[in-house]
Short mmCIF file of C-alpha atoms in Angstrom, two decimals:
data_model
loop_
_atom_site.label_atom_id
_atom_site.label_comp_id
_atom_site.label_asym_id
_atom_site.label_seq_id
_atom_site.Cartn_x
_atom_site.Cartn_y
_atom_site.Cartn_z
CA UNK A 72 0.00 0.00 0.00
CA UNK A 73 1.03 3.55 -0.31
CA UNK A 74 -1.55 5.29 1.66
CA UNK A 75 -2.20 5.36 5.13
CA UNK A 76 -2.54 1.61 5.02
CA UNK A 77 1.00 1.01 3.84
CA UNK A 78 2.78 0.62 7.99
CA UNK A 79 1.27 -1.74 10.18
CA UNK A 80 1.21 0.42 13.22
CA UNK A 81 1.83 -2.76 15.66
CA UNK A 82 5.06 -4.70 14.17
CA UNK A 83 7.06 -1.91 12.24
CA UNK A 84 6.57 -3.28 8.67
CA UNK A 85 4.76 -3.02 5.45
CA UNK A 86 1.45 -4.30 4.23
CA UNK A 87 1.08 -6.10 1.33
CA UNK A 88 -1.93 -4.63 -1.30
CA UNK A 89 -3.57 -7.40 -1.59
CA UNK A 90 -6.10 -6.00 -4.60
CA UNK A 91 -2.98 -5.70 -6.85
CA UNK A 92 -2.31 -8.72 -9.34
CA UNK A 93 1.41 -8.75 -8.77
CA UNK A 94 0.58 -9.39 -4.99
CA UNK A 95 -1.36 -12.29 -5.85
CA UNK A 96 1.06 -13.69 -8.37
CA UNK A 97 4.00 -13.48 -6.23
CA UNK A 98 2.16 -15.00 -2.99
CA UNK A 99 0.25 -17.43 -5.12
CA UNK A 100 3.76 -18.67 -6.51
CA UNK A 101 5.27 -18.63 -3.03
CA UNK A 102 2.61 -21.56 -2.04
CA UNK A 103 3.38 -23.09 -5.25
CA UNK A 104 7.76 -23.25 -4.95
CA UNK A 105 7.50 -24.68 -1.58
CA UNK A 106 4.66 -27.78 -2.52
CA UNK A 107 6.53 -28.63 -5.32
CA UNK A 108 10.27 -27.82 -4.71
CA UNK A 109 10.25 -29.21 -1.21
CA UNK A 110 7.28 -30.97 -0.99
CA UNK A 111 5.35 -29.36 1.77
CA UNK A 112 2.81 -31.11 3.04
CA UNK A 113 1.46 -28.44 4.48
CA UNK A 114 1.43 -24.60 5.85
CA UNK A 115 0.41 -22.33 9.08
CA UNK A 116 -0.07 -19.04 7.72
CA UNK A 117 1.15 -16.27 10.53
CA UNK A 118 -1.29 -13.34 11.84
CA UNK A 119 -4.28 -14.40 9.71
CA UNK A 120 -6.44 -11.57 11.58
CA UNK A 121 -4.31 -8.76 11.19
CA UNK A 122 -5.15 -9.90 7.25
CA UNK A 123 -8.51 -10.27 8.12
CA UNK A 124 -9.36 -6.45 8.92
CA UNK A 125 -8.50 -3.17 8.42
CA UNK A 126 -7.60 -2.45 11.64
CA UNK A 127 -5.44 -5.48 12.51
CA UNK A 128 -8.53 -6.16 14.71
CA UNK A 129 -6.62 -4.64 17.33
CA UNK A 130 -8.43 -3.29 20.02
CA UNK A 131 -11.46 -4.83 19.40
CA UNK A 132 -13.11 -8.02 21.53
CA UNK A 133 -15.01 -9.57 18.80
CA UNK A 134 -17.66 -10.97 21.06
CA UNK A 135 -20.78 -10.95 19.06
CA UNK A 136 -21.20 -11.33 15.02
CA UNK A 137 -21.72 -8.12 14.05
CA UNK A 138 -18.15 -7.74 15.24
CA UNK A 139 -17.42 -9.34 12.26
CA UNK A 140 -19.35 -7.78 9.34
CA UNK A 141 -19.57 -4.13 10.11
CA UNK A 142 -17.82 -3.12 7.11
CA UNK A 143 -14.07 -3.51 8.07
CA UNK A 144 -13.06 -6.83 7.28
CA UNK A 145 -10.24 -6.74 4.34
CA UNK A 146 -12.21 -8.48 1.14
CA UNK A 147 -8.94 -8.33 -0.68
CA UNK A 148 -7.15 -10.01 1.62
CA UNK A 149 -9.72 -12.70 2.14
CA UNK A 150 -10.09 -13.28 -1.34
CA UNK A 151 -5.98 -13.71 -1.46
CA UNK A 152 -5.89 -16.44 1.59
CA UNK A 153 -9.30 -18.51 -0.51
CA UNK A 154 -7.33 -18.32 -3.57
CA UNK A 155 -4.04 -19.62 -1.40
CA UNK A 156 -6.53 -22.67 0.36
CA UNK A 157 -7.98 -23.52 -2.71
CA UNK A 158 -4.14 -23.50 -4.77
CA UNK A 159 -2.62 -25.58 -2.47
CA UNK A 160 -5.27 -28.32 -1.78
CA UNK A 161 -5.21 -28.32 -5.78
CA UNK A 162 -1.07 -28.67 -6.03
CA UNK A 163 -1.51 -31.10 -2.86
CA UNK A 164 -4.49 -33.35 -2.39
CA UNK A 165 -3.57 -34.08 1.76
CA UNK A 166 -1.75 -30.96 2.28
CA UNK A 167 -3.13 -29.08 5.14
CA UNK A 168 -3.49 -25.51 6.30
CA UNK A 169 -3.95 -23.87 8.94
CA UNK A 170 -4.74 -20.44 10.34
CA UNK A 171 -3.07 -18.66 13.38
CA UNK A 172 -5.77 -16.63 14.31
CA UNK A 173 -7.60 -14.93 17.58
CA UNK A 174 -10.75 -13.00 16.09
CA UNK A 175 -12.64 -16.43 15.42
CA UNK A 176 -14.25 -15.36 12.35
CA UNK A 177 -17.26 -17.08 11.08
CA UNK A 178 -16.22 -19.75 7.83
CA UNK A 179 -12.47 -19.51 8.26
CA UNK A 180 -11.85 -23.06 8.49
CA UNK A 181 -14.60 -24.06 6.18
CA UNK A 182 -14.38 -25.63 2.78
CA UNK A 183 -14.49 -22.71 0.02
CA UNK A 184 -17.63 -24.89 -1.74
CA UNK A 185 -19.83 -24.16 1.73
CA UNK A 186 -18.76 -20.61 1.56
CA UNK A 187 -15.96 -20.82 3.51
CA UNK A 188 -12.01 -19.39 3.06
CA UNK A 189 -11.32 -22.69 3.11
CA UNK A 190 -8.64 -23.49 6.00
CA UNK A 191 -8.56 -27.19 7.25
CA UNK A 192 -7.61 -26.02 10.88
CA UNK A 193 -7.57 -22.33 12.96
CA UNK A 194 -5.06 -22.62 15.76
CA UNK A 195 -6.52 -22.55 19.31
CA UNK A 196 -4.28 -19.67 20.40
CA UNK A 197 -6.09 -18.45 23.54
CA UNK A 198 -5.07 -22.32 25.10
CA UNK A 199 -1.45 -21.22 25.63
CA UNK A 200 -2.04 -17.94 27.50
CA UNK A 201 -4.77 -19.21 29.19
CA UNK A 202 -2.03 -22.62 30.84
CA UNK A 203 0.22 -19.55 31.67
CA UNK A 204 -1.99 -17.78 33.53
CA UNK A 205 -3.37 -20.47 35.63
CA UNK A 206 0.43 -21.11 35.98
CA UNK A 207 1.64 -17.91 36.95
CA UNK A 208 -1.84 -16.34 38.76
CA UNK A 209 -3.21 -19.22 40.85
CA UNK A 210 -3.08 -21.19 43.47
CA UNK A 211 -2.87 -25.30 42.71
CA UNK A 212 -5.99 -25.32 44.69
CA UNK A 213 -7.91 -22.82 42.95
CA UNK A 214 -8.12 -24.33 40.03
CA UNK A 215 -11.58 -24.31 38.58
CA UNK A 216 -12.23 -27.60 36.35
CA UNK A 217 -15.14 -26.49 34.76
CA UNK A 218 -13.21 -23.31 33.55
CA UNK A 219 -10.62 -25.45 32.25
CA UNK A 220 -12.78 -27.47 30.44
CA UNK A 221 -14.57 -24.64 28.75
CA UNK A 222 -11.52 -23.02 27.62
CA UNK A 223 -10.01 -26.34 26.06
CA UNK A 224 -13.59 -26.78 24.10
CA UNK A 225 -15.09 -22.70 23.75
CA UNK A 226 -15.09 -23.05 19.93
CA UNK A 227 -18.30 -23.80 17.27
CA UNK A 228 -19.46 -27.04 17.16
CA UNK A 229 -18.86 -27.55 13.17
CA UNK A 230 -15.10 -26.08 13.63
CA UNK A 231 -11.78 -27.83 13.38
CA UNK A 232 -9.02 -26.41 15.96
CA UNK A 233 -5.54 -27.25 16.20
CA UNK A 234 -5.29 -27.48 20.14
CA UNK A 235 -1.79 -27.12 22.05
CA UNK A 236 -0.66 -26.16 25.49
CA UNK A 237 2.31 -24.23 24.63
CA UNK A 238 3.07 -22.07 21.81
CA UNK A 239 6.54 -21.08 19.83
CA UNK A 240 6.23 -17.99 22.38
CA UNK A 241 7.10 -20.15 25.13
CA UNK A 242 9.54 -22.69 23.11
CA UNK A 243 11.57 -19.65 22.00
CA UNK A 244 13.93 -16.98 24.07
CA UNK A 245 11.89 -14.15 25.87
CA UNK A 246 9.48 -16.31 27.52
CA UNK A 247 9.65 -20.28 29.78
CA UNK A 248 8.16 -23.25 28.38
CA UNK A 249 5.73 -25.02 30.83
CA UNK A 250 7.79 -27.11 32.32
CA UNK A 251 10.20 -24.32 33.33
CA UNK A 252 7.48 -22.47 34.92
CA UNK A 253 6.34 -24.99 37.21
CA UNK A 254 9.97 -26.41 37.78
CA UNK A 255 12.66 -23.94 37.09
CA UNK A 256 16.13 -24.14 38.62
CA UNK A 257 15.36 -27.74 40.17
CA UNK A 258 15.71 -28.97 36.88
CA UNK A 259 18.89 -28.32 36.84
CA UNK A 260 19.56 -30.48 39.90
CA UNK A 261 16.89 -33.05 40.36
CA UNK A 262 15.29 -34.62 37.14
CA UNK A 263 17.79 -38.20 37.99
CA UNK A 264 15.16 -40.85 38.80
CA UNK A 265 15.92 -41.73 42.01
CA UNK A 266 16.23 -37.83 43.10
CA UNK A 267 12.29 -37.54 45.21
CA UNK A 268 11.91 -33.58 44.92
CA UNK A 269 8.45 -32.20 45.64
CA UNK A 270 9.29 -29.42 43.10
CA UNK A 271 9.70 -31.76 40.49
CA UNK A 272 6.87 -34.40 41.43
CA UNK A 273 4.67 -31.59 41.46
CA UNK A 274 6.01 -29.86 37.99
CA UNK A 275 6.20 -33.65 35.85
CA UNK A 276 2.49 -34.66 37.57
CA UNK A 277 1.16 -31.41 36.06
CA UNK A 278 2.53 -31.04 32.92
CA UNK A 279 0.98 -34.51 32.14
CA UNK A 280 -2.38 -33.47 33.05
CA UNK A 281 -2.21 -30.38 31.28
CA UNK A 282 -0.53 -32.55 28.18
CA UNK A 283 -3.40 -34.91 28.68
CA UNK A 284 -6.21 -32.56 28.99
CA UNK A 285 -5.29 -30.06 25.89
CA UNK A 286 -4.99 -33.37 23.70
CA UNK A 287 -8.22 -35.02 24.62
CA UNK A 288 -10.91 -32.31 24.37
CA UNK A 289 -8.89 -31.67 20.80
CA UNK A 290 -11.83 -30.84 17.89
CA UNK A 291 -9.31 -31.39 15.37
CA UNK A 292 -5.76 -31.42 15.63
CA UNK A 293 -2.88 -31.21 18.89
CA UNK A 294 0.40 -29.48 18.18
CA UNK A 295 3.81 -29.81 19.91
CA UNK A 296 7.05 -27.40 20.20
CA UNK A 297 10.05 -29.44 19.84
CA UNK A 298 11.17 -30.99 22.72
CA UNK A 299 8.78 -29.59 24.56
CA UNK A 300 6.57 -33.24 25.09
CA UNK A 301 9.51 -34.31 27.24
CA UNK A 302 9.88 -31.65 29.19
CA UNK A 303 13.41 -30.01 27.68
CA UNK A 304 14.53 -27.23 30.30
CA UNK A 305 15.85 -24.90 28.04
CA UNK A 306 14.33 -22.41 25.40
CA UNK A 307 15.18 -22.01 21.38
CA UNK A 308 17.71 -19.08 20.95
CA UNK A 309 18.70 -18.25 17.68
CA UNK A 310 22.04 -16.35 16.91
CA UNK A 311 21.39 -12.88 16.85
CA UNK A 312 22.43 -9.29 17.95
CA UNK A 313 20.89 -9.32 21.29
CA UNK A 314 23.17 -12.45 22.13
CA UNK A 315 26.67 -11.67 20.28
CA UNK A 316 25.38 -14.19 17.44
CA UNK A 317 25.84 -16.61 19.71
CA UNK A 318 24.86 -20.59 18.73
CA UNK A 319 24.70 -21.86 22.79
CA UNK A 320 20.53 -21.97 22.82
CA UNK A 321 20.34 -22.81 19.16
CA UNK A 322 20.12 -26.50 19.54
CA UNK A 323 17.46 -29.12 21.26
CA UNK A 324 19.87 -31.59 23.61
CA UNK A 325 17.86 -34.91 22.21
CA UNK A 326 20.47 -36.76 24.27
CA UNK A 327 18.32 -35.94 27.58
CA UNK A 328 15.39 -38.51 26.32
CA UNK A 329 17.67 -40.93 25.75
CA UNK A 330 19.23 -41.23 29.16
CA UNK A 331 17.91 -43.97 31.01
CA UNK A 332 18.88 -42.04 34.33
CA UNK A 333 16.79 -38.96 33.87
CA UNK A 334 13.32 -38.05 34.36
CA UNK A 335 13.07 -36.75 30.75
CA UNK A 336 12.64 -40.46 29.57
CA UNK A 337 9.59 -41.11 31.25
CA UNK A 338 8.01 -37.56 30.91
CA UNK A 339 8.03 -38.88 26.71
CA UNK A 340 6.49 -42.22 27.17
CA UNK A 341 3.64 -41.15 28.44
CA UNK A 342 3.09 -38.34 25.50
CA UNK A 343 4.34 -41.02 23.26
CA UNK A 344 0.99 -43.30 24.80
CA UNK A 345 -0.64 -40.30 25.09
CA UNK A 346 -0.25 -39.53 21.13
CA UNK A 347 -0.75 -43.64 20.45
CA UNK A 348 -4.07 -43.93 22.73
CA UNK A 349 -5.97 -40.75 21.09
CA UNK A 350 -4.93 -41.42 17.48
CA UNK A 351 -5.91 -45.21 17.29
CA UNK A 352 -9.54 -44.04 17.89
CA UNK A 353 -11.19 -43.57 14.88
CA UNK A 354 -12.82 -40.21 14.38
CA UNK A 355 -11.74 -39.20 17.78
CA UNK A 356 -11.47 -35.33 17.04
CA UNK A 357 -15.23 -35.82 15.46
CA UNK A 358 -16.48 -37.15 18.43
CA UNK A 359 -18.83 -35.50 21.08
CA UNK A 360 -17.65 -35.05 24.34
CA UNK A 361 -19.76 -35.77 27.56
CA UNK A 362 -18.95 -34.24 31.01
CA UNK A 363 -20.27 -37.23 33.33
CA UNK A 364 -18.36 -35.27 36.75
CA UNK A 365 -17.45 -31.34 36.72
CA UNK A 366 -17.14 -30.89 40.89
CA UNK A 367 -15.06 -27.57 41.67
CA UNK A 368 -14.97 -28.82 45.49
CA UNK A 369 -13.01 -31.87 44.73
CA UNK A 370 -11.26 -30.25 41.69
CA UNK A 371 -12.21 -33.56 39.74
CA UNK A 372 -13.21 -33.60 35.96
CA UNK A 373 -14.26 -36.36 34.16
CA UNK A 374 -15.74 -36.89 30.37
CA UNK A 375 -16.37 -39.32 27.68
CA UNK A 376 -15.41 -39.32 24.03
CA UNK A 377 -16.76 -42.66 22.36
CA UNK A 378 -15.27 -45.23 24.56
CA UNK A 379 -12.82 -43.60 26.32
CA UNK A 380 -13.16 -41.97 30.14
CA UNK A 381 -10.98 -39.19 30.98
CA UNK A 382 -10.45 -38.51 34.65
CA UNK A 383 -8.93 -35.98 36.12
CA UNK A 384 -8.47 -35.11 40.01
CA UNK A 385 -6.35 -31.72 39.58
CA UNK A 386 -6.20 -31.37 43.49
CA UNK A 387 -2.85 -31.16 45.02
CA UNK A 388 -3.33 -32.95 48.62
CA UNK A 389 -7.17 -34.83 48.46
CA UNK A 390 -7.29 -38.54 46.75
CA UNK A 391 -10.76 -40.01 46.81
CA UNK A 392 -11.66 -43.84 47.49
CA UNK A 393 -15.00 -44.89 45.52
CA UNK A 394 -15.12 -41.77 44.01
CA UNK A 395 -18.53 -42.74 41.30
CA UNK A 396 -19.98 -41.09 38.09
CA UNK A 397 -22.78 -42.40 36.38
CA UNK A 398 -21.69 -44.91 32.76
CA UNK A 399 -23.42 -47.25 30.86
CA UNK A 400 -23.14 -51.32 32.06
CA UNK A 401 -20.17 -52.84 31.03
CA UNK A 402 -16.42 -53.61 31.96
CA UNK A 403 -13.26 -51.28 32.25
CA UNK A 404 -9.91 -51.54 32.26
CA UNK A 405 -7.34 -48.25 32.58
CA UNK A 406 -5.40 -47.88 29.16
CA UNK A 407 -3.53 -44.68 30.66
CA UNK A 408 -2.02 -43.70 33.85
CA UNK A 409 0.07 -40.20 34.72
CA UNK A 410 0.82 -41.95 37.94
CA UNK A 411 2.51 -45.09 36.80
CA UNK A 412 6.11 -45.62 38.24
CA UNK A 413 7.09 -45.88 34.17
CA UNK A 414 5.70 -42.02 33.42
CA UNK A 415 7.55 -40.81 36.53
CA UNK A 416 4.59 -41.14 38.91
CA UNK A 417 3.65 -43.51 42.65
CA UNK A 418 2.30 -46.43 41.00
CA UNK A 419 -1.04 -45.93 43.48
CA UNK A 420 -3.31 -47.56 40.59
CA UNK A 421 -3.52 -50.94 40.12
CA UNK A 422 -3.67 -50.77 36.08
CA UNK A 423 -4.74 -54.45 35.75
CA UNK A 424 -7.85 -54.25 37.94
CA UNK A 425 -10.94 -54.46 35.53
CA UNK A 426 -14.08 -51.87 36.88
CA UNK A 427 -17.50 -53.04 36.38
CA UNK A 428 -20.36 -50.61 36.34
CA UNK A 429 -22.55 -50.80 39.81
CA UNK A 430 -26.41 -50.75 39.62
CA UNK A 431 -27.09 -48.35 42.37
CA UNK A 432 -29.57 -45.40 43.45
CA UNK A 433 -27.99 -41.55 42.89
CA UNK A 434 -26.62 -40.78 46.09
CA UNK A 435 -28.12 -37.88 47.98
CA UNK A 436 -26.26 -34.44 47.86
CA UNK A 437 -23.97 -33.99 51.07
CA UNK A 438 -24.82 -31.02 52.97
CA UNK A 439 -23.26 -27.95 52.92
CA UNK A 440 -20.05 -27.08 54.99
CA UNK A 441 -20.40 -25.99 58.22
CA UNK A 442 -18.79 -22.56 59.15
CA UNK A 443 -15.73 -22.99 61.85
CA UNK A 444 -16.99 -23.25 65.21
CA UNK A 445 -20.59 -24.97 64.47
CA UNK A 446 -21.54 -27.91 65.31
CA UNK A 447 -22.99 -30.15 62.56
CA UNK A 448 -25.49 -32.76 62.62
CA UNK A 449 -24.10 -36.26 61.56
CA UNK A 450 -25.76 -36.30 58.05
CA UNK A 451 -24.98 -39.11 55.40
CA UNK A 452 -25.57 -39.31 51.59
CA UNK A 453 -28.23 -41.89 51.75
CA UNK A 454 -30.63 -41.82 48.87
CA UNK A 455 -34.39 -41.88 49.24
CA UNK A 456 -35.85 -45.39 48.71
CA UNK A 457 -37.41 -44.49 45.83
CA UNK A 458 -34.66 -43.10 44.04
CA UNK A 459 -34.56 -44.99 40.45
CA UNK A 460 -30.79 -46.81 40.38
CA UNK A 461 -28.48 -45.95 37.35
CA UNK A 462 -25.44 -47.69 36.76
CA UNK A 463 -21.70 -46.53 38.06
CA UNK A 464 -18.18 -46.62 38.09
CA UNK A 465 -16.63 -46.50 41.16
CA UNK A 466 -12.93 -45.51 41.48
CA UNK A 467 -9.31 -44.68 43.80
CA UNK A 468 -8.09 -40.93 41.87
CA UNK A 469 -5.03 -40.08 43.54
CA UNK A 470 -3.94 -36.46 43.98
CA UNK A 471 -2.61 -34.61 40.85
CA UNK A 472 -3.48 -37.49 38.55
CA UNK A 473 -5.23 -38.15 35.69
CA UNK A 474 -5.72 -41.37 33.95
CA UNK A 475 -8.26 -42.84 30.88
CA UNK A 476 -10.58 -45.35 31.39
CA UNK A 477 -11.94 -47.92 28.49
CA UNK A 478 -15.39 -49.56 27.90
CA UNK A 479 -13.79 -53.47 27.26
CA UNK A 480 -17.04 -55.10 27.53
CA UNK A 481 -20.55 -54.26 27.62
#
C-alpha cells in the first residue's frame, strides 16, 4: 500500500496490497515453490487476523457477530488467503493448512464450496495464554475444572481447531516453556530418577495433566514445540544481535530422552501413549464429548469421548476412594495412567484391575459445609428409597493425577 494503510502500526513493517495482481502472483507462486520444490505437506499461515481487517482487529473483543461484518473486514485479503486454500489443496491433495488466528471469524476453516475461506484447521491460540496464567496467577488449589474445560472446548461445534498447550512464544527466548514455569532451577539439579523432589513431582504430575487434557478435548488437531513433550529445560535461541550471534541456545539436547537415568525419559512415554491412545480411535477429534463429573470442590473432571473416560483429580493434597460417576453397564480396564512408576509417577493404581459398572440409586447431595466453630449434625448421603438406580463406576483418583478409562465389555 502507499496510503495510510501502507505501515502496520503494531510490528514496524509493510502491508502487502492485496487487490494488486502482482501481490497475488507473487504469494500465489510462493505456495506453489514450496509444494513442489520441497514438498510441503502443508502450511500455518502467521497473523491471519491482522489480514482479516483493516484495523489489525486490534483493540477490538469480537464478542458478538456483528463484530465481524460491520464493514471492516479486508475483502482483498480474504479473497488472497481462498485463492491460497484452494491453490494448495489443488497442487496437494492431503496438504493441510492452517490459520493462526484470535478473532474467530465465522467460515475460516470451512471448505471454500460451503462458503468458507477454506482453511482445514484455525489454531486454538487463547489455550497457551490461558495454561500460563493459571500457571503464573493461581493457586494449585484454585483451580476451577469447569473453567478449564470450557476453555479447552469454547469453539463452534462444526469447527476444526488445532489445540496445544504451549506455543513457539514459550519454546523460543523471551518467555519459559511449561515445564520451566512450574519447575525452574530444580531442573537443573533433580530430574535423575531416584532424586524424590516435591518441586519436580509436582512440575512432571502437572505437565501430564495439562498434556493430557489439551490433547483429549482436541476438535481437530494437537500441536507440539520441539522438545517440549519431554519436558526439555531450556528455550530455542537463535544467533542474533541481542546475544553476540551466539549458537549456545540454538540447539534441542535430544540426548536428555535418551538417558535412562533422567526423568526426561519417562516424561516422553507417556506423551508417546498419550499420542498412540488418542490417534488409534477412529474419528476421535469428530467425536462429542460428555462431562459425566465437573465438581469444583473436589477439583475432579471427568468426560467421555466414544469409549474412552478421561479422569482428572487436579487437586494437590485430596485422593478419593469410591469416588462414582454415572456410565453405561459394562467392563473397564485403565489404558492410561500419569501416575505409573514408568511415566515418573507412585504407581497408586492398580492398572490391571478391571471396573465393572454398579447398579445403584444416585446418592443424595452432602450437605453444605459448616462454618468454623458450628456444630454439625451427623448427616450421610443416603438416597431416598425411591430413588430410580443408574449404573456406576466407582474408582481410587489419587492427587494430581489423571488417567483414561476404556469400555472393554458391555
Amino acid at each position: 500500500h502507499t496510503d495510510n494503510r501502507r505501515l502496520h502500526p503494531a510490528w514496524d513493517s509493510l502491508c502487502f496490497d492485496y487487490h494488486r495482481e502482482e501481490t497475488l502472483r507473487f504469494l500465489l507462486s510462493n505456495c506453489r515453490y514450496w509444494i513442489e520444490e520441497f514438498n510441503f505437506d502443508g502450511y500455518r499461515f502467521d497473523g491471519v487476523t491482522s489480514m482479516l481487517y483493516h484495523n489489525h482487529g486490534l483493540e477490538k473483543a469480537f464478542t458478538q457477530y456483528s463484530d465481524y461484518y460491520d464493514g471492516g473486514q479486508n475483502e482483498d485479503a480474504i479473497v488472497y488467503l481462498t485463492l491460497a486454500n484452494e491453490l494448495i489443496h489443488l497442487l496437494h491433495k492431503d496438504a493441510i493448512s492452517v490459520a493462526e488466528e484470535m478473532s474467530g471469524m465465522p467460515g475460516l476453516a470451512a471448505k471454500v464450496e460451503d462458503g468458507g475461506i477454506g482453511f482445514d484447521y484455525r489454531m486454538a491460540m487463547g489455550i497457551p495464554d490461558f495454561w500460563i496464567k493459571m500457571i503464573k496467577e493461581k493457586k494449585d488449589e484454585d483451580w476451577n475444572v469447569s473453567g478449564i474445560y470450557y476453555e479447552l472446548t469454547n469453539h463452534r461445534a462444526e469447527e476444526k481447531t488445532i489445540n496445544y498447550a504451549e506455543s513457539h512464544d514459550q519454546a523460543l527466548v523471551g518467555d519459559k516453556t511449561i515445564i520451566f514455569r512450574l519447575i525452574d532451577k530444580e531442573m537443573y539439579w533433580h530430574m535423575q530418577k531416584n532424586d524424590h523432589n516435591g518441586v519436580v513431582a509436582r512440575g512432571m504430575a502437572m505437565h501430564k495433566m495439562i498434556r493430557l487434557i489439551t490433547a483429549s478435548t482436541i476438535s481437530g488437531g494437537y500441536l507440539n514445540f520441539m522438545g517440549n513433550e519431554f519436558g526439555h529445560p531450556e528455550w530455542i535461541d537463535f544467533p542474533r544481535e541481542g546475544n553476540n550471534w551466539s549458537f549456545k541456545h540454538a540447539r534441542r539436547m535430544w540426548s536428555l530422552v535418551d538417558n535412562d537415568l533422567l526423568k526426561y525419559k519417562q516424561l516422553n512415554a507417556f506423551d508417546a501413549d498419550m499420542i498412540q491412545l488418542l490417534s488409534g480411535e477412529d474419528a476421535f477429534a469428530q467425536s462429542y464429548s460428555g462431562v459425566k463429573v465437573s465438581n469444583e470442590g473436589d477439583q475432579v473432571l471427568v468426560f467421555q469421548r466414544k469409549n474412552l473416560f478421561f479422569v482428572f483429580n487436579f487437586s494437590p493434597v485430596n485422593s478419593y476412594s469410591d469416588y462414582g460417576f454415572v456410565t453405561d453397564p459394562g467392563k473397564y480396564k485403565i489404558v492410561l495412567n500419569s501416575d505409573h512408576p514408568k511415566y515418573g509417577g507412585y504407581g497408586l493404581i492398580d492398572d490391571q484391575m478391571m471396573y465393572y459398572s454398579l447398579l445403584e440409586p444416585e446418592p443424595k447431595p452432602l450437605p453444605a459445609a459448616t462454618p468454623k466453630g458450628k456444630k454439625s449434625k451427623k448427616e450421610t448421603a443416603q438416597p431416598k428409597p425411591d430413588t430410580p438406580k443408574k449404573h456406576w463406576l466407582k474408582i481410587y483418583i489419587p492427587a494430581r493425577s489423571c488417567f483414561v478409562l476404556r469400555k472393554v465389555e458391555s
